[in-house]
Amino acid sequence: MTVHTHTRTGHSACPHDCPSTCALDVELVDGSTIGRIHGARDNSYTVGVICAKVARYAERIHHPQRLLKPLVRSGPKGTGQWKEASWEAALDLVAGKFQAAEQEFGSEAVWPYQYAGTMGLVQRDGIHRLRHAKKYSNQFDSICTNPAWTGFVMGTGYLAGPDPREMAKSDCIVIWGTNPVSTQVNVMTHATRARKERGARIVAIDIYENGTIKQADMGLVLRPGSDGALACAVMHVLFRDGYADRQYLAQYTDDPGGLENHLKDKTPQWASAITGLGVGEIVDFAKLIGETKRTYFRLGYGFTRGRNGAVNMHAVTSIAAVTGAWRYEGGGAFHSNSGVFKLDKSVIEGTRHFDPRVRFLDQSQIGRVLTGDSDALQGGPPVTAMLVQNTNPANVAPEQRLVCKGLAREDLFVCVHEQFMTDTALMADVVLPATMFLEHDDVYRGGGHQFIIAGPKLVDPPEGPRQNHFVIEELAQRLGVAHLPEFGHDPRTLIDGMLKKRGLGTYQDLIDGRWADIQPEFAEAHFLNGFGHRDKKFHFRPDWANTPAPGKPPKSMGILGPVAALPEFPDHIETIETTDADHPFRLATSPANAFLNSTFSETPGSLKRQSRPELIINPADAADLAIADGATVEIGNPRGELVLHARLFDGVKRGVLIAEGIWPNSAHIRGEGINVLTGADQIAPYGGAAFHDNRVWLRPA
Ligand SMILES: Nc1nc2c(c(=O)[nH]1)N[C@H]1C(S)=C(S)[C@@H](COP(=O)(O)OP(=O)(O)OC[C@H]3O[C@@H](n4cnc5c(=O)[nH]c(N)nc54)[C@H](O)[C@@H]3O)O[C@H]1N2
Ligand SMILES: Nc1nc2c(c(=O)[nH]1)N[C@H]1C(S)=C(S)[C@@H](COP(=O)(O)OP(=O)(O)OC[C@H]3O[C@@H](n4cnc5c(=O)[nH]c(N)nc54)[C@H](O)[C@@H]3O)O[C@H]1N2
Ligand code: SF4
Ligand SMILES: [Mo]
C-alpha cells in the first residue's frame, strides 16, 4: 500500500450494488481530486481488501466522458443529438411533462424508475418521496434479490444469519452459487483465513469453473438450475449415513420425519442424472459436511436466477438444518444480513403518502410495460413519463428488445439522471448529470455484513453534476408537493433523524466513528432462540404463498409465476427453460470480474481486463459446430439473437454457455446487448428475473 505523503485520507463506503459494501480509505489529493482508494484495514469485515475496479476509482470520478451539463434532445431519440440547457430550464421541462402526463392519463402515467447505482439510503430511496407524494406508479423491485430472499426466508423466516466474520472460524466454507472472487471479494478474505489458520476446506458450487472454483479445495460444477437436486441428495446421504442431527431437528424444525421420508428416493444416483455430477462427488461432498459440524454455507444470488431459483435456495438452506450446523460458531447458512438493520426510512421515502390503490409495475417487465402489455400495466393507463435514476434498464433489464422499443416511443417522455451516457441515457429526452458518492453525503449498510457505514462528501464535484436528492427536491417544488413535511431537509438532517430513531446517535457521530457494528448476538444470529416464523421452527414445508418475506409482492399483484409447480418439501422442479431440439444449449449471463453490472464498462482499467463480449463454449461443442476459438458465433432464442466472440474453455460443461457481462449494448457487433436473450416472466412465488436460465441455439456467424 502506497500512501503519498502529500495526500490526506478521507473515509467512506463503497456505494455500489455489491454485498461487500467495503469501508474505504480515500486518498484526497486536493479539494476536488482523489488518488487511490484502499480498503479500511481496521474494519473487521473489509480488513484492507477491496476490488481492483474501486481501488482505481480516480479513473471513474475524473473520467473525461463524465456527464457535466443537462442535455435536452435535439434530434430523433437515440441518435445522440443534444442541446445543453441550464438546470432551471431542464427541470422546468421535466416537471411540465410530468404534469401534462398526469393531466392526460392520471398520476399513474408517471413511473419513477430506480435501482441501486448508488446504495446510499438518501440518494437511492429519496425518489419514493416524490413518487408517493404525487401518487405516481410504484415499482415492484424484482431484478435482483427476490428469488434468493424468498427461498431463504421460506426456511428461516428471517433474512439474517451467522456473523459473516465467523467464516474465519469455520472448518468448511461452502460457497454456493456465488463467485466472490469477482462479486464480493471479502468472502474470500475470511474463507482463506480459515483455510490458513485452521486448515478449513473451501467448497465452491457453480455451473462453470469460475475464479472462485479455481481457488477452492473442492469444486462442484453442476448443470444450471439443478441445485435443488444436489441439495436433496446431500440430505438423503446425511439421513442415511447417520449425519443428521436428530435432536436439533426435533427441537428446531417443522417436519423432519416428513422430510426424511420425502428424501428416500432422492438418491445420489437420482441427483447425478439431473446435475451431471458424479455419484462419488455428491457422496464425498455430503460426507464432508456431515463430518464437519462447523460448516458455513455462504449462499449467493447466482443460483437463484433461474425459474426454480426460490425452490433451490430453500432446498440448499435446508441442509444446514439437517446437520444442525447453526448450533456452532462458524456454522450455519448465511445469505444476506439485510434483515438486521431496521432503519426507519419513512421520512426519506415519504411512506406516509403511500396509497395502496396506486398500482405496482414490475421493474423487470419494463419492456412489457412500455410496449403497452395490459397485464404488465395491471390494466391501468399507459406510462407516458419517467424519471430514471441509479439504473440502466436499456442494458440490464430482460427482454431488451421490448425495453428499447418502449424507450423509443414518441409519446413517452424520459428523463435520465446519470453519471455517464449509458444505453438508457442515450434514449432519453432529458439527461441530467449526477454527482458521484465522494461528492455528496450519504449512509450505507451492508448486505454481506452488519455495518452501517458513513459516506460523507469528501470532494467537490465538477461544475454541473447535482446529487439525486437535489433533483427530487427541485421537482417536488415544481410539482406542488414541497410543502409536505418530508421535503425541504438536507441529506444530513434526514440521516440524523434515521440514525437517532435507531439509537445510533447523529450522522456526525457515525462519521467520527466511521461505522456502527450492529451484529445481533450469537444466539439470535444462529436462530438458537428459534427461527423467524410464528412457530419458531425452520420450515422444510414452506407455505409458499403466505410466508411474509422482504420483497413479497403487494396484494394487488397476487402471487407470481408458475406457483402450481412449487413442491411440498425441498425438491428439483423442472420449471427452468430446459433444452429442446431447436435450442440445445443453456445460457447463463454470469457477472464479469471487472464490471459491476453495467458500471465500470467505461473505465480503462476494467476494459483492459475484459477485452470484448465473449461466449464461453466447451471445446467439444465448438468442434461439433466447427467453431474456432475467437471466431464470431450467433446465439438466439425466440426473444432475439446476438453475435459474440467464442472463447473455448473446458471448465464449462457440454451444452452450457456462459456470457460474462454486462457489456454496453454498443460494445456488441450488432449494437444489442446480452439481455435480448433473457426473459421477464416471473419466478414463483414472489417474482424475480431468470437471468441465468435461457435455452438458446448456437451457430457460427
Ligand atoms: N444479463 C444479466 N443482466 C443482469 C444481471 C445479470 O447477472 N445478467 N444482473 C441483474 C442485477 S443482479 C442487477 S442488481 C441489475 C443492476 O442493474 P443497474 O442497477 O442498472 O446497474 P448498475 O450498473 O449497478 O447501476 C446503474 C447506473 O447507476 C448509475 N449511478 C451510480 N451512482 C449514481 C448516483 O449517485 N446517481 C445517479 N443518478 N446515478 C448513479 C451508474 O452510472 C449506472 O449507470 O442488473 C441485472 N441485469
Ligand atoms: N464483479 C462484479 N461484482 C458484482 C456484480 C457484477 O456484475 N460484477 N454484481 C453485483 C450484484 S448487483 C449482485 S446482486 C451480486 C451478485 O453476486 P452473486 O451472488 O455472486 O450472484 P451472480 O453474480 O448472479 O452469480 C454468481 C455465480 O452463480 C453462478 N450460477 C448461475 N446459475 C447457477 C446455477 O444454476 N447453479 C449454481 N450453483 N450456480 C449458478 C454463475 O455462474 C456465477 O458464477 O454481485 C455484485 N457484485
Ligand atoms: S464493488 Fe464490492 S468488493 Fe469492490 S469495493 Fe465495492 S463493495 Fe468492495
Ligand atoms: Mo444485483
PDB file of N, CA, C and O in Angstrom, residues 208-233:
ATOM      1  N   TYR A 208     -19.778 -23.324 -13.886  1.00  0.00           N
ATOM      2  CA  TYR A 208     -18.530 -23.386 -14.664  1.00  0.00           C
ATOM      3  C   TYR A 208     -17.376 -23.111 -13.724  1.00  0.00           C
ATOM      4  O   TYR A 208     -17.575 -22.649 -12.595  1.00  0.00           O
ATOM      5  N   GLU A 209     -16.185 -23.401 -14.201  1.00  0.00           N
ATOM      6  CA  GLU A 209     -15.006 -23.200 -13.361  1.00  0.00           C
ATOM      7  C   GLU A 209     -14.649 -21.731 -13.359  1.00  0.00           C
ATOM      8  O   GLU A 209     -13.790 -21.281 -14.112  1.00  0.00           O
ATOM      9  N   ASN A 210     -15.310 -20.988 -12.494  1.00  0.00           N
ATOM     10  CA  ASN A 210     -15.043 -19.557 -12.397  1.00  0.00           C
ATOM     11  C   ASN A 210     -13.846 -19.329 -11.477  1.00  0.00           C
ATOM     12  O   ASN A 210     -13.227 -20.269 -10.976  1.00  0.00           O
ATOM     13  N   GLY A 211     -13.539 -18.064 -11.224  1.00  0.00           N
ATOM     14  CA  GLY A 211     -12.378 -17.723 -10.406  1.00  0.00           C
ATOM     15  C   GLY A 211     -12.438 -18.335  -9.009  1.00  0.00           C
ATOM     16  O   GLY A 211     -11.410 -18.691  -8.430  1.00  0.00           O
ATOM     17  N   THR A 212     -13.632 -18.459  -8.461  1.00  0.00           N
ATOM     18  CA  THR A 212     -13.759 -18.988  -7.103  1.00  0.00           C
ATOM     19  C   THR A 212     -13.500 -20.496  -7.088  1.00  0.00           C
ATOM     20  O   THR A 212     -12.813 -21.000  -6.186  1.00  0.00           O
ATOM     21  N   ILE A 213     -14.026 -21.199  -8.061  1.00  0.00           N
ATOM     22  CA  ILE A 213     -13.781 -22.650  -8.116  1.00  0.00           C
ATOM     23  C   ILE A 213     -12.279 -22.914  -8.232  1.00  0.00           C
ATOM     24  O   ILE A 213     -11.751 -23.841  -7.624  1.00  0.00           O
ATOM     25  N   LYS A 214     -11.595 -22.057  -8.977  1.00  0.00           N
ATOM     26  CA  LYS A 214     -10.139 -22.245  -9.129  1.00  0.00           C
ATOM     27  C   LYS A 214      -9.426 -22.145  -7.782  1.00  0.00           C
ATOM     28  O   LYS A 214      -8.386 -22.757  -7.582  1.00  0.00           O
ATOM     29  N   GLN A 215      -9.974 -21.369  -6.851  1.00  0.00           N
ATOM     30  CA  GLN A 215      -9.312 -21.220  -5.543  1.00  0.00           C
ATOM     31  C   GLN A 215      -9.830 -22.202  -4.499  1.00  0.00           C
ATOM     32  O   GLN A 215      -9.364 -22.201  -3.362  1.00  0.00           O
ATOM     33  N   ALA A 216     -10.822 -23.016  -4.864  1.00  0.00           N
ATOM     34  CA  ALA A 216     -11.451 -23.894  -3.876  1.00  0.00           C
ATOM     35  C   ALA A 216     -10.693 -25.222  -3.742  1.00  0.00           C
ATOM     36  O   ALA A 216      -9.939 -25.613  -4.625  1.00  0.00           O
ATOM     37  N   ASP A 217     -10.924 -25.923  -2.614  1.00  0.00           N
ATOM     38  CA  ASP A 217     -10.355 -27.260  -2.422  1.00  0.00           C
ATOM     39  C   ASP A 217     -11.226 -28.309  -3.089  1.00  0.00           C
ATOM     40  O   ASP A 217     -10.751 -29.365  -3.486  1.00  0.00           O
ATOM     41  N   MET A 218     -12.519 -28.037  -3.137  1.00  0.00           N
ATOM     42  CA  MET A 218     -13.453 -28.941  -3.822  1.00  0.00           C
ATOM     43  C   MET A 218     -14.349 -28.073  -4.691  1.00  0.00           C
ATOM     44  O   MET A 218     -14.966 -27.127  -4.198  1.00  0.00           O
ATOM     45  N   GLY A 219     -14.387 -28.355  -5.986  1.00  0.00           N
ATOM     46  CA  GLY A 219     -15.238 -27.574  -6.881  1.00  0.00           C
ATOM     47  C   GLY A 219     -16.271 -28.484  -7.522  1.00  0.00           C
ATOM     48  O   GLY A 219     -15.932 -29.516  -8.092  1.00  0.00           O
ATOM     49  N   LEU A 220     -17.525 -28.150  -7.374  1.00  0.00           N
ATOM     50  CA  LEU A 220     -18.588 -28.947  -7.994  1.00  0.00           C
ATOM     51  C   LEU A 220     -19.206 -28.118  -9.115  1.00  0.00           C
ATOM     52  O   LEU A 220     -19.737 -27.029  -8.873  1.00  0.00           O
ATOM     53  N   VAL A 221     -19.099 -28.625 -10.328  1.00  0.00           N
ATOM     54  CA  VAL A 221     -19.671 -27.928 -11.483  1.00  0.00           C
ATOM     55  C   VAL A 221     -20.910 -28.693 -11.928  1.00  0.00           C
ATOM     56  O   VAL A 221     -20.812 -29.805 -12.469  1.00  0.00           O
ATOM     57  N   LEU A 222     -22.066 -28.129 -11.645  1.00  0.00           N
ATOM     58  CA  LEU A 222     -23.307 -28.848 -11.959  1.00  0.00           C
ATOM     59  C   LEU A 222     -24.059 -28.157 -13.089  1.00  0.00           C
ATOM     60  O   LEU A 222     -23.689 -27.074 -13.531  1.00  0.00           O
ATOM     61  N   ARG A 223     -25.117 -28.814 -13.552  1.00  0.00           N
ATOM     62  CA  ARG A 223     -25.927 -28.224 -14.618  1.00  0.00           C
ATOM     63  C   ARG A 223     -26.732 -27.052 -14.065  1.00  0.00           C
ATOM     64  O   ARG A 223     -27.225 -27.114 -12.934  1.00  0.00           O
ATOM     65  N   PRO A 224     -26.906 -25.999 -14.863  1.00  0.00           N
ATOM     66  CA  PRO A 224     -27.688 -24.851 -14.393  1.00  0.00           C
ATOM     67  C   PRO A 224     -29.074 -25.284 -13.911  1.00  0.00           C
ATOM     68  O   PRO A 224     -29.728 -26.110 -14.549  1.00  0.00           O
ATOM     69  N   GLY A 225     -29.485 -24.733 -12.790  1.00  0.00           N
ATOM     70  CA  GLY A 225     -30.838 -24.989 -12.299  1.00  0.00           C
ATOM     71  C   GLY A 225     -31.031 -26.324 -11.620  1.00  0.00           C
ATOM     72  O   GLY A 225     -32.167 -26.737 -11.388  1.00  0.00           O
ATOM     73  N   SER A 226     -29.942 -27.017 -11.267  1.00  0.00           N
ATOM     74  CA  SER A 226     -30.090 -28.346 -10.669  1.00  0.00           C
ATOM     75  C   SER A 226     -29.676 -28.386  -9.196  1.00  0.00           C
ATOM     76  O   SER A 226     -29.526 -29.457  -8.610  1.00  0.00           O
ATOM     77  N   ASP A 227     -29.510 -27.222  -8.570  1.00  0.00           N
ATOM     78  CA  ASP A 227     -29.039 -27.183  -7.181  1.00  0.00           C
ATOM     79  C   ASP A 227     -30.002 -27.844  -6.200  1.00  0.00           C
ATOM     80  O   ASP A 227     -29.572 -28.401  -5.183  1.00  0.00           O
ATOM     81  N   GLY A 228     -31.298 -27.780  -6.497  1.00  0.00           N
ATOM     82  CA  GLY A 228     -32.275 -28.427  -5.612  1.00  0.00           C
ATOM     83  C   GLY A 228     -32.051 -29.931  -5.577  1.00  0.00           C
ATOM     84  O   GLY A 228     -32.170 -30.568  -4.515  1.00  0.00           O
ATOM     85  N   ALA A 229     -31.700 -30.505  -6.717  1.00  0.00           N
ATOM     86  CA  ALA A 229     -31.445 -31.945  -6.772  1.00  0.00           C
ATOM     87  C   ALA A 229     -30.202 -32.297  -5.965  1.00  0.00           C
ATOM     88  O   ALA A 229     -30.195 -33.276  -5.198  1.00  0.00           O
ATOM     89  N   LEU A 230     -29.155 -31.498  -6.106  1.00  0.00           N
ATOM     90  CA  LEU A 230     -27.937 -31.760  -5.323  1.00  0.00           C
ATOM     91  C   LEU A 230     -28.245 -31.665  -3.830  1.00  0.00           C
ATOM     92  O   LEU A 230     -27.847 -32.539  -3.043  1.00  0.00           O
ATOM     93  N   ALA A 231     -28.971 -30.620  -3.435  1.00  0.00           N
ATOM     94  CA  ALA A 231     -29.290 -30.445  -2.017  1.00  0.00           C
ATOM     95  C   ALA A 231     -30.077 -31.649  -1.485  1.00  0.00           C
ATOM     96  O   ALA A 231     -29.813 -32.142  -0.385  1.00  0.00           O
ATOM     97  N   CYS A 232     -31.030 -32.138  -2.275  1.00  0.00           N
ATOM     98  CA  CYS A 232     -31.842 -33.276  -1.816  1.00  0.00           C
ATOM     99  C   CYS A 232     -30.985 -34.525  -1.647  1.00  0.00           C
ATOM    100  O   CYS A 232     -31.122 -35.251  -0.654  1.00  0.00           O
ATOM    101  N   ALA A 233     -30.104 -34.788  -2.593  1.00  0.00           N
ATOM    102  CA  ALA A 233     -29.266 -35.978  -2.489  1.00  0.00           C
ATOM    103  C   ALA A 233     -28.306 -35.874  -1.309  1.00  0.00           C
ATOM    104  O   ALA A 233     -28.050 -36.854  -0.602  1.00  0.00           O
TER     105      ALA A 233
END
